[in-house]
PDB file of C-alpha atoms in Angstrom:
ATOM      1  CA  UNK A 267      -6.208-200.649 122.347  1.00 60.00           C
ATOM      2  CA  UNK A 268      -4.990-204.120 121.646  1.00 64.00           C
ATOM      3  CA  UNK A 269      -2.572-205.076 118.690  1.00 74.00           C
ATOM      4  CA  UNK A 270      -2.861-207.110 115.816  1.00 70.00           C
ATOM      5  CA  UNK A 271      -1.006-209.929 117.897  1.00 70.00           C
ATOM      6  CA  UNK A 272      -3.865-209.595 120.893  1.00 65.00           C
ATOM      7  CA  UNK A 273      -6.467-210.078 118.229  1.00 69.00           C
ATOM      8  CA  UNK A 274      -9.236-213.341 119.485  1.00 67.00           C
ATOM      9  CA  UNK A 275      -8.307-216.106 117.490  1.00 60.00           C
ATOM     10  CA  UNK A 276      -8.934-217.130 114.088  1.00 62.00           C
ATOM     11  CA  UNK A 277      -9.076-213.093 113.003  1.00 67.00           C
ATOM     12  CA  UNK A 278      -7.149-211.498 110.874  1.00 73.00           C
ATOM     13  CA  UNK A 279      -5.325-214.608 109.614  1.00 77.00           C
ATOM     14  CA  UNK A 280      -4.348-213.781 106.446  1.00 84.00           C
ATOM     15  CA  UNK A 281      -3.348-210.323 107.999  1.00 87.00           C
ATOM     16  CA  UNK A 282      -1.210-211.960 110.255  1.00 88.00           C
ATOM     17  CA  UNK A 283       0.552-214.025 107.999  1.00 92.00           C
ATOM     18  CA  UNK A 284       1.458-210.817 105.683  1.00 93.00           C
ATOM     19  CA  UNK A 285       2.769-209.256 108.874  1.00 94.00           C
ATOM     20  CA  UNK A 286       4.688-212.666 109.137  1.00 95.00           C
ATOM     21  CA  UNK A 287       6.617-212.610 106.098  1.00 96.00           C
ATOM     22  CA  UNK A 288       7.099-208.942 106.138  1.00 97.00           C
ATOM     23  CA  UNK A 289       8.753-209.307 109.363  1.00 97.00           C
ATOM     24  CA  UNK A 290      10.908-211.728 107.852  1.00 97.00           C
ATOM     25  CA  UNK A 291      12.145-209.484 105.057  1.00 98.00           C
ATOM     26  CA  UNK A 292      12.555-206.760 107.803  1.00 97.00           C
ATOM     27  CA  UNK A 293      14.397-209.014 110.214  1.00 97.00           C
ATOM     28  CA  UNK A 294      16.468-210.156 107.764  1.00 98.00           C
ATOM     29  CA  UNK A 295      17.311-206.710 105.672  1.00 98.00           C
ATOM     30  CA  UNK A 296      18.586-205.588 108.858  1.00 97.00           C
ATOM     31  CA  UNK A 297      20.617-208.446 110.112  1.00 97.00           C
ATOM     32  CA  UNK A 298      22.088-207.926 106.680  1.00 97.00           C
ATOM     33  CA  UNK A 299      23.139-204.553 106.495  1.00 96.00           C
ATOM     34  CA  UNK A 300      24.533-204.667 110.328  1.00 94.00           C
ATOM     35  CA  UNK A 301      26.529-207.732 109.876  1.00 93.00           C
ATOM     36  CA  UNK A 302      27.881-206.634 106.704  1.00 92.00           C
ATOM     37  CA  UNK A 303      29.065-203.134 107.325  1.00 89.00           C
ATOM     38  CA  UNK A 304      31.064-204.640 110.128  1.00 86.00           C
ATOM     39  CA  UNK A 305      33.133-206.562 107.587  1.00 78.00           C
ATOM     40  CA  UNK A 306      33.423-203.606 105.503  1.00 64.00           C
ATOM     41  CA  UNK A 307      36.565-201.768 104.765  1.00 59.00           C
ATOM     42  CA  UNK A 308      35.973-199.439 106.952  1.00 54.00           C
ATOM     43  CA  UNK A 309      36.080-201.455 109.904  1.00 53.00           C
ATOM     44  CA  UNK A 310      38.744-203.711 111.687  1.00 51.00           C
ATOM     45  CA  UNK A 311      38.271-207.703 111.571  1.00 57.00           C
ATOM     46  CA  UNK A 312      38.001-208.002 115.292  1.00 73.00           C
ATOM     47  CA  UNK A 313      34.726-206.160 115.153  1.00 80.00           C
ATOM     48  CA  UNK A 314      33.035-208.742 112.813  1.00 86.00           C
ATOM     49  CA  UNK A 315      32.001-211.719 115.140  1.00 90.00           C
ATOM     50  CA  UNK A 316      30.466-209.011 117.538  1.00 92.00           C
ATOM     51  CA  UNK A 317      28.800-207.137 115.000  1.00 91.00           C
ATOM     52  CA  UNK A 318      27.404-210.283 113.506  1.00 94.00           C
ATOM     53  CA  UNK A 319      26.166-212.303 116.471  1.00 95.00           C
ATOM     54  CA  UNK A 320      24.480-208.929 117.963  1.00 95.00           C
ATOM     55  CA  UNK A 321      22.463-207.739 114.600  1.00 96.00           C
ATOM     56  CA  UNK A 322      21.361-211.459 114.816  1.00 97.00           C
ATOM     57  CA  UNK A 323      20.104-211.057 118.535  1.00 96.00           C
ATOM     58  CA  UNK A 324      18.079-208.249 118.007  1.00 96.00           C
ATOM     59  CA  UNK A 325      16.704-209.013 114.343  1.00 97.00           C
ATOM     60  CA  UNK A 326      15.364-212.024 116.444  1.00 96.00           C
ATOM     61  CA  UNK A 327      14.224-209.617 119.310  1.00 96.00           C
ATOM     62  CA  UNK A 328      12.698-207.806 116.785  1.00 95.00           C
ATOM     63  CA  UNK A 329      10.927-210.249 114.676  1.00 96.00           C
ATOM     64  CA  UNK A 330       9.925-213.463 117.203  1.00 93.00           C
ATOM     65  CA  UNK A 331       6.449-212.600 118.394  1.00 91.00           C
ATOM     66  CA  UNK A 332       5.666-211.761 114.629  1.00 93.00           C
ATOM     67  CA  UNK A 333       7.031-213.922 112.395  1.00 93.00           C
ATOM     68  CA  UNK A 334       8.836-216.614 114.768  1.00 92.00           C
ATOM     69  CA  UNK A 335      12.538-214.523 114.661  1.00 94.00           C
ATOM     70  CA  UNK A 336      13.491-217.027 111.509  1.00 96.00           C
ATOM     71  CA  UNK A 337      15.492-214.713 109.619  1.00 97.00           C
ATOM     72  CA  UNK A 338      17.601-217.867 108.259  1.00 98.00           C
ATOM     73  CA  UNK A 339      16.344-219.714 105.380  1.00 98.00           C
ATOM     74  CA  UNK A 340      17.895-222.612 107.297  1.00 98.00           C
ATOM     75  CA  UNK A 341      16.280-222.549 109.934  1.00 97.00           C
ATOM     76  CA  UNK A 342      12.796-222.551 108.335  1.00 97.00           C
ATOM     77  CA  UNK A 343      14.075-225.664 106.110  1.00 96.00           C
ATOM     78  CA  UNK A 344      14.788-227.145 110.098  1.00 95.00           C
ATOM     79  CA  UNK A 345      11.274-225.996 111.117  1.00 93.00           C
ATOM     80  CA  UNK A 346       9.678-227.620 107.976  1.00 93.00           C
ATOM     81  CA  UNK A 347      11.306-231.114 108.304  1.00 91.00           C
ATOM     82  CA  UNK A 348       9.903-230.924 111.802  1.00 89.00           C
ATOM     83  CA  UNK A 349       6.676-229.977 111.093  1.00 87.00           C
ATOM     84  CA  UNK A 350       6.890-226.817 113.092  1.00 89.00           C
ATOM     85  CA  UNK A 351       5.656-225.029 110.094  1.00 91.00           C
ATOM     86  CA  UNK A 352       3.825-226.016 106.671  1.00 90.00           C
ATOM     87  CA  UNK A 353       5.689-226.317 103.415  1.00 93.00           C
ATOM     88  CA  UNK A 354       3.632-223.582 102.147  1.00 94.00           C
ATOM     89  CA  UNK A 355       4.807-221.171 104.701  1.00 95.00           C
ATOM     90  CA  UNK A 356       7.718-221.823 104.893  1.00 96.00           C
ATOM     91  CA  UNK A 357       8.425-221.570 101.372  1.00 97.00           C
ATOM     92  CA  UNK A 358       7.556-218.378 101.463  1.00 97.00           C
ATOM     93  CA  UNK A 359       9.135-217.435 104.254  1.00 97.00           C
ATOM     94  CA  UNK A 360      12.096-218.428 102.877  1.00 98.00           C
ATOM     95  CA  UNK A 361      11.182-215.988  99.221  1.00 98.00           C
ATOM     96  CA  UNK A 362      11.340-213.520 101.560  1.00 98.00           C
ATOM     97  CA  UNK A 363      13.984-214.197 103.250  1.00 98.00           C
ATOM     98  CA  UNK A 364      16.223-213.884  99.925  1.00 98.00           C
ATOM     99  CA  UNK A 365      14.314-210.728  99.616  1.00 98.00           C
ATOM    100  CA  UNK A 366      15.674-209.078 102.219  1.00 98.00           C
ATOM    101  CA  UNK A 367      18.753-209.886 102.452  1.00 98.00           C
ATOM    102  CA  UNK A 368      19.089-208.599  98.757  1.00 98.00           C
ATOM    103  CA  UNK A 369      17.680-204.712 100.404  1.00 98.00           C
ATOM    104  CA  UNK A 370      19.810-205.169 102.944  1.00 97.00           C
ATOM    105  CA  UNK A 371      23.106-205.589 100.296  1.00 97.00           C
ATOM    106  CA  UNK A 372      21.281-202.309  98.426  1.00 97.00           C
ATOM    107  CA  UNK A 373      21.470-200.566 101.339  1.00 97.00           C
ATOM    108  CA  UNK A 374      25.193-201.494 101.935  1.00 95.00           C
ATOM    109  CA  UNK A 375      25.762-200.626  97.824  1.00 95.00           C
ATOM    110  CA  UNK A 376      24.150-196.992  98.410  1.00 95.00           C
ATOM    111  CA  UNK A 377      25.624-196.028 101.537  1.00 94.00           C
ATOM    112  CA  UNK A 378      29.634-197.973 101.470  1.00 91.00           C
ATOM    113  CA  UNK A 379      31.708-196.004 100.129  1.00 90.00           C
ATOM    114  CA  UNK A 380      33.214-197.862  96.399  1.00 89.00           C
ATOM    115  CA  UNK A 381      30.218-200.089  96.829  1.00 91.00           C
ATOM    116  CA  UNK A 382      28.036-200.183  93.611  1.00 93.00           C
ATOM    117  CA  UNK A 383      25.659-202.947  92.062  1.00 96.00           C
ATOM    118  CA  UNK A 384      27.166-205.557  89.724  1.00 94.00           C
ATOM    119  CA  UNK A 385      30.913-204.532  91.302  1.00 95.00           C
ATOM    120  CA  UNK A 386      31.594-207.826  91.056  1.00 94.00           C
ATOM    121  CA  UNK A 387      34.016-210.423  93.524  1.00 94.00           C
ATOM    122  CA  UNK A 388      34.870-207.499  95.556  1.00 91.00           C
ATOM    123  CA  UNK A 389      31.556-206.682  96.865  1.00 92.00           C
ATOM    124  CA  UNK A 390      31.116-205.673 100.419  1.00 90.00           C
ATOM    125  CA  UNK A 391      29.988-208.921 102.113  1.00 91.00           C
ATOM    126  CA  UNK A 392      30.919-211.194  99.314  1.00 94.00           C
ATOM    127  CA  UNK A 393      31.617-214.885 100.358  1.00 95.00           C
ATOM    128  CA  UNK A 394      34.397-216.662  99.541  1.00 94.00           C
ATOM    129  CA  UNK A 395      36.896-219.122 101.105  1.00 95.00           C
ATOM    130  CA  UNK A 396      40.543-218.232 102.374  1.00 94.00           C
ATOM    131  CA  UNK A 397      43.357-219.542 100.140  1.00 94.00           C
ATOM    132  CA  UNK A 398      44.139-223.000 100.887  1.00 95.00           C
ATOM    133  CA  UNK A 399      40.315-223.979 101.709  1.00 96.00           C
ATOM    134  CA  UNK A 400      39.321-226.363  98.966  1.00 96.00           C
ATOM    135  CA  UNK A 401      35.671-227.023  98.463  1.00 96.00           C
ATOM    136  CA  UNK A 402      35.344-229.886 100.763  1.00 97.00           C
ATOM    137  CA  UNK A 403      36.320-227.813 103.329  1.00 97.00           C
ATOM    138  CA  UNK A 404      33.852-225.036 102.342  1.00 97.00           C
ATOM    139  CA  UNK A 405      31.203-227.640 102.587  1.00 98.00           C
ATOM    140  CA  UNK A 406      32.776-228.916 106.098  1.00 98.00           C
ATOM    141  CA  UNK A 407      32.336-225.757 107.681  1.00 98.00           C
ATOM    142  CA  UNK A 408      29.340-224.455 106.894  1.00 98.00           C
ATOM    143  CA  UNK A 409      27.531-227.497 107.288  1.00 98.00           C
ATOM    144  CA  UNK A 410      28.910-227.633 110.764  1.00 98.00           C
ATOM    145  CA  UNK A 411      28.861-224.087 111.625  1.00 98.00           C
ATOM    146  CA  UNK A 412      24.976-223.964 110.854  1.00 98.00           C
ATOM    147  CA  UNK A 413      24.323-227.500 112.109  1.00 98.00           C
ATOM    148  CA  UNK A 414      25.331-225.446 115.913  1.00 98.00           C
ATOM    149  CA  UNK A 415      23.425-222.508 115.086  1.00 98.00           C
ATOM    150  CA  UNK A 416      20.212-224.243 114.521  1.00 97.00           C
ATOM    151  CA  UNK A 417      20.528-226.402 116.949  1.00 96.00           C
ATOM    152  CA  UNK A 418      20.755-223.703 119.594  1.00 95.00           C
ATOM    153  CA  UNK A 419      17.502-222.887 117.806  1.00 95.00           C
ATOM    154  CA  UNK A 420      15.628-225.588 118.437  1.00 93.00           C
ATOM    155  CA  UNK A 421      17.382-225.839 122.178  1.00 92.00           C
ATOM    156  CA  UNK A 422      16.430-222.498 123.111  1.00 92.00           C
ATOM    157  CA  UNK A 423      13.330-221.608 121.367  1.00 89.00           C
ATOM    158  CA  UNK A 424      11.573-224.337 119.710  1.00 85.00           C
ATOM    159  CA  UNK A 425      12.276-226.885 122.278  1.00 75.00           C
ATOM    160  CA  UNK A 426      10.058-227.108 125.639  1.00 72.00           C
ATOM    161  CA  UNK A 427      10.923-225.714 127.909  1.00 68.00           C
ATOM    162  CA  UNK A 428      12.230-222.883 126.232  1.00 70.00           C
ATOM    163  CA  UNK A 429      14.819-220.046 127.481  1.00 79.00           C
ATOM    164  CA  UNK A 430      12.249-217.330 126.814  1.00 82.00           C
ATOM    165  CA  UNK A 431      13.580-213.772 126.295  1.00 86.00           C
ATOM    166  CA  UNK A 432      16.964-214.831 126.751  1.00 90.00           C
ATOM    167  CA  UNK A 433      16.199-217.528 123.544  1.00 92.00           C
ATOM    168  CA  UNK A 434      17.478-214.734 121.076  1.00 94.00           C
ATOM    169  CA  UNK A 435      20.472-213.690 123.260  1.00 95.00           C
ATOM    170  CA  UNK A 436      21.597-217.422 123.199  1.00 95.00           C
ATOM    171  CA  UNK A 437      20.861-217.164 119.270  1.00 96.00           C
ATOM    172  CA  UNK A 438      22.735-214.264 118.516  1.00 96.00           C
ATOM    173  CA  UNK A 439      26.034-215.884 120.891  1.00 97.00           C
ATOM    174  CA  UNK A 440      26.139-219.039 119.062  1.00 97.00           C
ATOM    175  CA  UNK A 441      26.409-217.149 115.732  1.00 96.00           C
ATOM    176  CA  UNK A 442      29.501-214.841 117.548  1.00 96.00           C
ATOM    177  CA  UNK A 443      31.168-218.120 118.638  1.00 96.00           C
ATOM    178  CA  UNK A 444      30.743-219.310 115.173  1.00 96.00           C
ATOM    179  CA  UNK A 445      32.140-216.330 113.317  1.00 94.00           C
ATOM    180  CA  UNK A 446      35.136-216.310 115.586  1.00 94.00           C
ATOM    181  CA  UNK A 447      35.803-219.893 114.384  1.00 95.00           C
ATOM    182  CA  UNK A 448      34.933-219.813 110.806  1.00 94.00           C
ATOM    183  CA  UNK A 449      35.687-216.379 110.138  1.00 91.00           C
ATOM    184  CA  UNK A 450      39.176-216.809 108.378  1.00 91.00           C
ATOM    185  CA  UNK A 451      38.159-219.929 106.103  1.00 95.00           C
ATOM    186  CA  UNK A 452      34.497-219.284 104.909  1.00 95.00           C
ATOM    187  CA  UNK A 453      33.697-215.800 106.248  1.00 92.00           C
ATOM    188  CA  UNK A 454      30.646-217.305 108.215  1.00 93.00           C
ATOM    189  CA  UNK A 455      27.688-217.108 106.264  1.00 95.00           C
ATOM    190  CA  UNK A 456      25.657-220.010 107.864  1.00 96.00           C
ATOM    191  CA  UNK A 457      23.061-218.383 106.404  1.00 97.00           C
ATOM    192  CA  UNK A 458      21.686-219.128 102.982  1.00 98.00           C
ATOM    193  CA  UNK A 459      20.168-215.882 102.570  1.00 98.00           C
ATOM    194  CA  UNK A 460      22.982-213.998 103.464  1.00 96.00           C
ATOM    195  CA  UNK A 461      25.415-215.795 101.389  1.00 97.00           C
ATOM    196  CA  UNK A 462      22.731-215.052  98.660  1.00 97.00           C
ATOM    197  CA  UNK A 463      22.014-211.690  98.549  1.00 97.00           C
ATOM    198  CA  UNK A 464      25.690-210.249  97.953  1.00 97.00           C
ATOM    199  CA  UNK A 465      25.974-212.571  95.440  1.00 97.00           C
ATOM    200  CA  UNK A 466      22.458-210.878  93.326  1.00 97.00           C
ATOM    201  CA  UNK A 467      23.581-207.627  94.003  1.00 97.00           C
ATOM    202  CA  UNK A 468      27.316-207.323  93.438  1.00 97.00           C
ATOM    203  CA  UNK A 469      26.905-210.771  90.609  1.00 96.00           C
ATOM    204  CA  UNK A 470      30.042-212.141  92.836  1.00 96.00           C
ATOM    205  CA  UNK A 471      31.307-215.643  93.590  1.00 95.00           C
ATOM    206  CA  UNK A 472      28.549-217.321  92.158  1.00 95.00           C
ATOM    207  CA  UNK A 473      31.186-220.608  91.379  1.00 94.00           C
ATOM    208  CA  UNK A 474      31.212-220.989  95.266  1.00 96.00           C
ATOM    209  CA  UNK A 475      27.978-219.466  96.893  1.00 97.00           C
ATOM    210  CA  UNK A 476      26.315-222.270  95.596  1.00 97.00           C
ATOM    211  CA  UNK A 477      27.907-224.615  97.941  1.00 98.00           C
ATOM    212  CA  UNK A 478      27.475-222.686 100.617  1.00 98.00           C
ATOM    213  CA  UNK A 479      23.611-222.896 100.155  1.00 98.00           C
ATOM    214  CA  UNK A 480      23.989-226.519  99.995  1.00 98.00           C
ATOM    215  CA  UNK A 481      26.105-226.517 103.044  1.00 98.00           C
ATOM    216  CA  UNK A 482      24.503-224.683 105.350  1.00 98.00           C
ATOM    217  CA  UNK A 483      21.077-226.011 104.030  1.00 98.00           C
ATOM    218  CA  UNK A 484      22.340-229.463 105.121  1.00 98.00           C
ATOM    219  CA  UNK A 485      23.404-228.494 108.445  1.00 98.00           C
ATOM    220  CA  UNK A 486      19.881-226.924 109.147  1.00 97.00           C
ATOM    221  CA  UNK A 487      18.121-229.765 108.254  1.00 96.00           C
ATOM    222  CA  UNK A 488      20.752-232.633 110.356  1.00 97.00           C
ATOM    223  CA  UNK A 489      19.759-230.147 113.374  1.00 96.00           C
ATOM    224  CA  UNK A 490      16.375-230.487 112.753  1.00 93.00           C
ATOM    225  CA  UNK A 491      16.584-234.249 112.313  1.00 90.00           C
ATOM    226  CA  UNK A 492      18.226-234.337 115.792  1.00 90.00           C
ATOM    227  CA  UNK A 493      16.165-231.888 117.053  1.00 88.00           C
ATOM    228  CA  UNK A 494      12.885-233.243 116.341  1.00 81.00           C
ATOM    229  CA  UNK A 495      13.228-236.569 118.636  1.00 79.00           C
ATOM    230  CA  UNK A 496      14.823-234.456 121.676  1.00 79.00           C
ATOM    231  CA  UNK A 497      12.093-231.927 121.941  1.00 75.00           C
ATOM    232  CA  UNK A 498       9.066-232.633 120.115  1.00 66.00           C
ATOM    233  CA  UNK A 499       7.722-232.538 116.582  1.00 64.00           C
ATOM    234  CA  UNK A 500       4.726-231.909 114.448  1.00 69.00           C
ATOM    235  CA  UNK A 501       5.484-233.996 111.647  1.00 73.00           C
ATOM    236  CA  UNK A 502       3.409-237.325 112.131  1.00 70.00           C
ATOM    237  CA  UNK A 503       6.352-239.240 110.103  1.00 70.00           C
ATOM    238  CA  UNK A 504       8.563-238.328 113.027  1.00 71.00           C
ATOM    239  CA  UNK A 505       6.925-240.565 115.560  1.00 67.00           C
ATOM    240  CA  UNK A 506       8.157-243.730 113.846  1.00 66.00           C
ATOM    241  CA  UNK A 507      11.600-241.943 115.631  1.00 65.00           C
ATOM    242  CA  UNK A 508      10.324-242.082 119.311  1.00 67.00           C
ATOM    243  CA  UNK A 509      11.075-245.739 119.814  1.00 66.00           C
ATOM    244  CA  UNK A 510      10.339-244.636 123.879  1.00 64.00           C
ATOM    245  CA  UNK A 511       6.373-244.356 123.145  1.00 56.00           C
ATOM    246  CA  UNK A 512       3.940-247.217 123.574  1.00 55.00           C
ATOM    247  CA  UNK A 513       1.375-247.970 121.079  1.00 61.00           C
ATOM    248  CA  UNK A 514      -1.731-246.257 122.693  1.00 62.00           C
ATOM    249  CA  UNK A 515       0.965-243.261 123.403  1.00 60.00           C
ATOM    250  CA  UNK A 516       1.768-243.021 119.309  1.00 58.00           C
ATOM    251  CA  UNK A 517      -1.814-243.192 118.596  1.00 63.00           C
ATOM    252  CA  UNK A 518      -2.240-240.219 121.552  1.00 66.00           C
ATOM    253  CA  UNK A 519       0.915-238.473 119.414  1.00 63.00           C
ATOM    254  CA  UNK A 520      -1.220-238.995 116.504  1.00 64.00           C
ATOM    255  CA  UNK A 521      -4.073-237.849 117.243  1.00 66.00           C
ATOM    256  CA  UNK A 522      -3.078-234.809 119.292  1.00 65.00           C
ATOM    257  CA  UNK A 523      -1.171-233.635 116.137  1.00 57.00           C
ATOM    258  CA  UNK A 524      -3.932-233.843 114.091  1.00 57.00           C
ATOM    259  CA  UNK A 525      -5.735-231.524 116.692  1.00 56.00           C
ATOM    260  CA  UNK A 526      -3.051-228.895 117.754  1.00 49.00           C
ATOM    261  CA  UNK A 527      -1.255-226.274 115.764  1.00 41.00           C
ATOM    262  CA  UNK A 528       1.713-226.462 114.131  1.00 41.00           C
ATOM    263  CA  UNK A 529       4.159-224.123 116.114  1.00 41.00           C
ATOM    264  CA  UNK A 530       6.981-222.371 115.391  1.00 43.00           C
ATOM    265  CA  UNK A 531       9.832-221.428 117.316  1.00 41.00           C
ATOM    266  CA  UNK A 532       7.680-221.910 120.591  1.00 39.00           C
ATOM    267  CA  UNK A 533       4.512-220.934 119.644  1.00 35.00           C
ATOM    268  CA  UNK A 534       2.303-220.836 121.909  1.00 34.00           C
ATOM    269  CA  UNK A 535      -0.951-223.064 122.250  1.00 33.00           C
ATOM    270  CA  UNK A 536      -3.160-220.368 123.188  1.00 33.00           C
ATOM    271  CA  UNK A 537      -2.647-218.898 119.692  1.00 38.00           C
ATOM    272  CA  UNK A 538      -4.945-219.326 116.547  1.00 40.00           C
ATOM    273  CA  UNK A 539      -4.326-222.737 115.166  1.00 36.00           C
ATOM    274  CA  UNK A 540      -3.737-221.347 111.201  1.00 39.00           C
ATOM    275  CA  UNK A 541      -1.662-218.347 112.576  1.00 39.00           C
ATOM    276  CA  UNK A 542       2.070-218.281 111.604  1.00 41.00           C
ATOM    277  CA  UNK A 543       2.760-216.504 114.897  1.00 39.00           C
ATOM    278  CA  UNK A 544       4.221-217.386 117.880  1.00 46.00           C
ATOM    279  CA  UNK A 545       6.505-216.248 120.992  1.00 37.00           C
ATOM    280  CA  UNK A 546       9.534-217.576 122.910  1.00 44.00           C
ATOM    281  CA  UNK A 547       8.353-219.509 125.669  1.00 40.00           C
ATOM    282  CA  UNK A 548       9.167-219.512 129.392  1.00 38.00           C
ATOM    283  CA  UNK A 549       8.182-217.341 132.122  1.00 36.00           C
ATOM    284  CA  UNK A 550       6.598-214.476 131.126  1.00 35.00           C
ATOM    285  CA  UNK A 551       5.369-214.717 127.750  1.00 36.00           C
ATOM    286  CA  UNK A 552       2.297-213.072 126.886  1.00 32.00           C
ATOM    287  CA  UNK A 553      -0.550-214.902 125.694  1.00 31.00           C
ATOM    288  CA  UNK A 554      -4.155-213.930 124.540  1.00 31.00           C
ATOM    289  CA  UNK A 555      -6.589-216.097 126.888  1.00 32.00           C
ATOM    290  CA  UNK A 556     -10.248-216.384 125.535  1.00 33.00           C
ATOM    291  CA  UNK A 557     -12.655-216.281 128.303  1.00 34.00           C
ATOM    292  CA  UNK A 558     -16.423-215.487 128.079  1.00 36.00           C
ATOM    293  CA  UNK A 559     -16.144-214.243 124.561  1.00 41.00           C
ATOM    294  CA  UNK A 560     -13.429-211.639 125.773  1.00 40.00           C
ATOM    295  CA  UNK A 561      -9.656-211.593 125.037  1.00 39.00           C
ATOM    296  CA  UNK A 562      -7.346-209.982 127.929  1.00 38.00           C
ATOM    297  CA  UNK A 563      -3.038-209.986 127.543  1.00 37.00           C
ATOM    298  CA  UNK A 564      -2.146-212.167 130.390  1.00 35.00           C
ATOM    299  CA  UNK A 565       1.274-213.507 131.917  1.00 33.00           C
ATOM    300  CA  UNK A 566       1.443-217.388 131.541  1.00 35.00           C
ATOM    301  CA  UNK A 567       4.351-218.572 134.226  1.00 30.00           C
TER     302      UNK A 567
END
């Protein structure tokens, strides 16, 4: 019996798009509570970067032929300046996103030991620079740190050809590269969600997270702004950035933008045009073919 996801196209939209941002809140609620309780007291600093940069792969395993594998409120912003996905959507992808990364901290408050709501600055996963790291700094490394991140986003995943399964893998490394080198001077958020939710729950840091959402905010959206040239985009005020296509070719840009969906994270074509869904690409990605008014899972290569 077929899936929700092998349903013929243009059913079940609305359904879909639930699915979508409850995926997100999933996704992220887990990559949450993993990464965190790696940091906690309870465990050594060595094991942070690795327990980071794998919750990330699979929250993305888990959630990319649902909701896209987002589960980064900067990435979304990334995937909304490049018209990979509406304003709308994406807006409330990112609600959600908050969402569950606050579950995710209520989940480290009920089961870490001396962890309780409104604890305050010494909340586990609380972000806050090392002594010595001024704001500017803060700002520096965030912005940077996320500027790589979603950049191997768009590389990987959004970007054609994509790296297919091993998109999330690639994901989920440049986020354990990035917590080895941030680690001890912002703690790594690169992650606006996950900077936020610690910061509801335990009411910690808010003179600093603020920055950080700024930060890594920025970064998303200078890697989408690179991005979007390199590998494609569905925001018509993006061609005006392709200095490489002729006249008739813009006009062909135009008008098959106006025709296809907008994707996300490497959605694929054969998908309904108003769904939020959408799979890594490459070899081996399932798609739902339409032929003769019946739908069949087959293997595009």
């Amino acid at each position: 019996m077929p899936g929700l996801l092998q349903t013929p196209k243009g059913r079940f939209r609305s359904a879909k798009f639930v699915y979508a941002l409850l995926a997100e809140a999933v996704g992220v609620l887990l990559f949450t509570f993993a990464a965190t309780a790696s940091v906690s007291p309870q465990q050594t600093a060595p094991w942070a970067p690795w327990g980071n940069g794998i919750a990330l792969a699979l929250s993305v395993y888990i959630t990319a032929n649902i909701s896209g594998g987002h589960v980064n409120p900067a990435v979304t912003l990334a995937a909304m300046l490049t018209g990979h996905i509406s304003i709308v959507k994406g807006l409330a992808f990112i609600i959600f996103q908050v969402f569950g990364a606050c579950l995710g901290i209520l989940m480290i408050a009920g089961l870490v030991p001396g962890s309780y709501v409104g604890m305050g600055n010494h909340g586990t996963g609380c972000f806050t620079t090392a002594p010595g790291v001024s704001l500017g700094m803060l700002f520096g490394w965030e912005a940077i740190m996320t500027f790589v991140l979603v950049s191997v986003v768009y590389a990987v995943a959004i970007g054609d050809p994509s790296f297919g399964a091993m998109g999330p893998l690639a994901i989920g490394l440049s986020l354990l590269a990035m917590v080895f080198a941030g680690l001890n001077y912002t703690g790594t958020a690169i992650n606006p969600a996950r900077a936020l939710g610690p910061a509801i729950v335990f009411h910690c840091h808010w003179d600093k997270v603020w920055l950080y959402v700024i930060a890594e905010c920025v970064g998303g959206l200078a890697a989408g702004l690179m991005a979007g040239p390199l590998y494609g985009a569905h925001a018509p005020w993006l061609v005006s950035l392709l200095p490489w296509l002729t006249n008739e070719e813009e006009q062909q840009f135009t008008a098959d933008l106006e025709s296809e969906a907008p994707s996300v994270t490497g959605l694929s074509r054969q998908q309904d045009a108003d769904s939020p869904l959408q799979l890594y690409g490459g070899k081996g990605k399932t798609v739902v073919k339409q032929a003769e008014g019946q739908h069949e899972p087959t293997s595009e290569v």
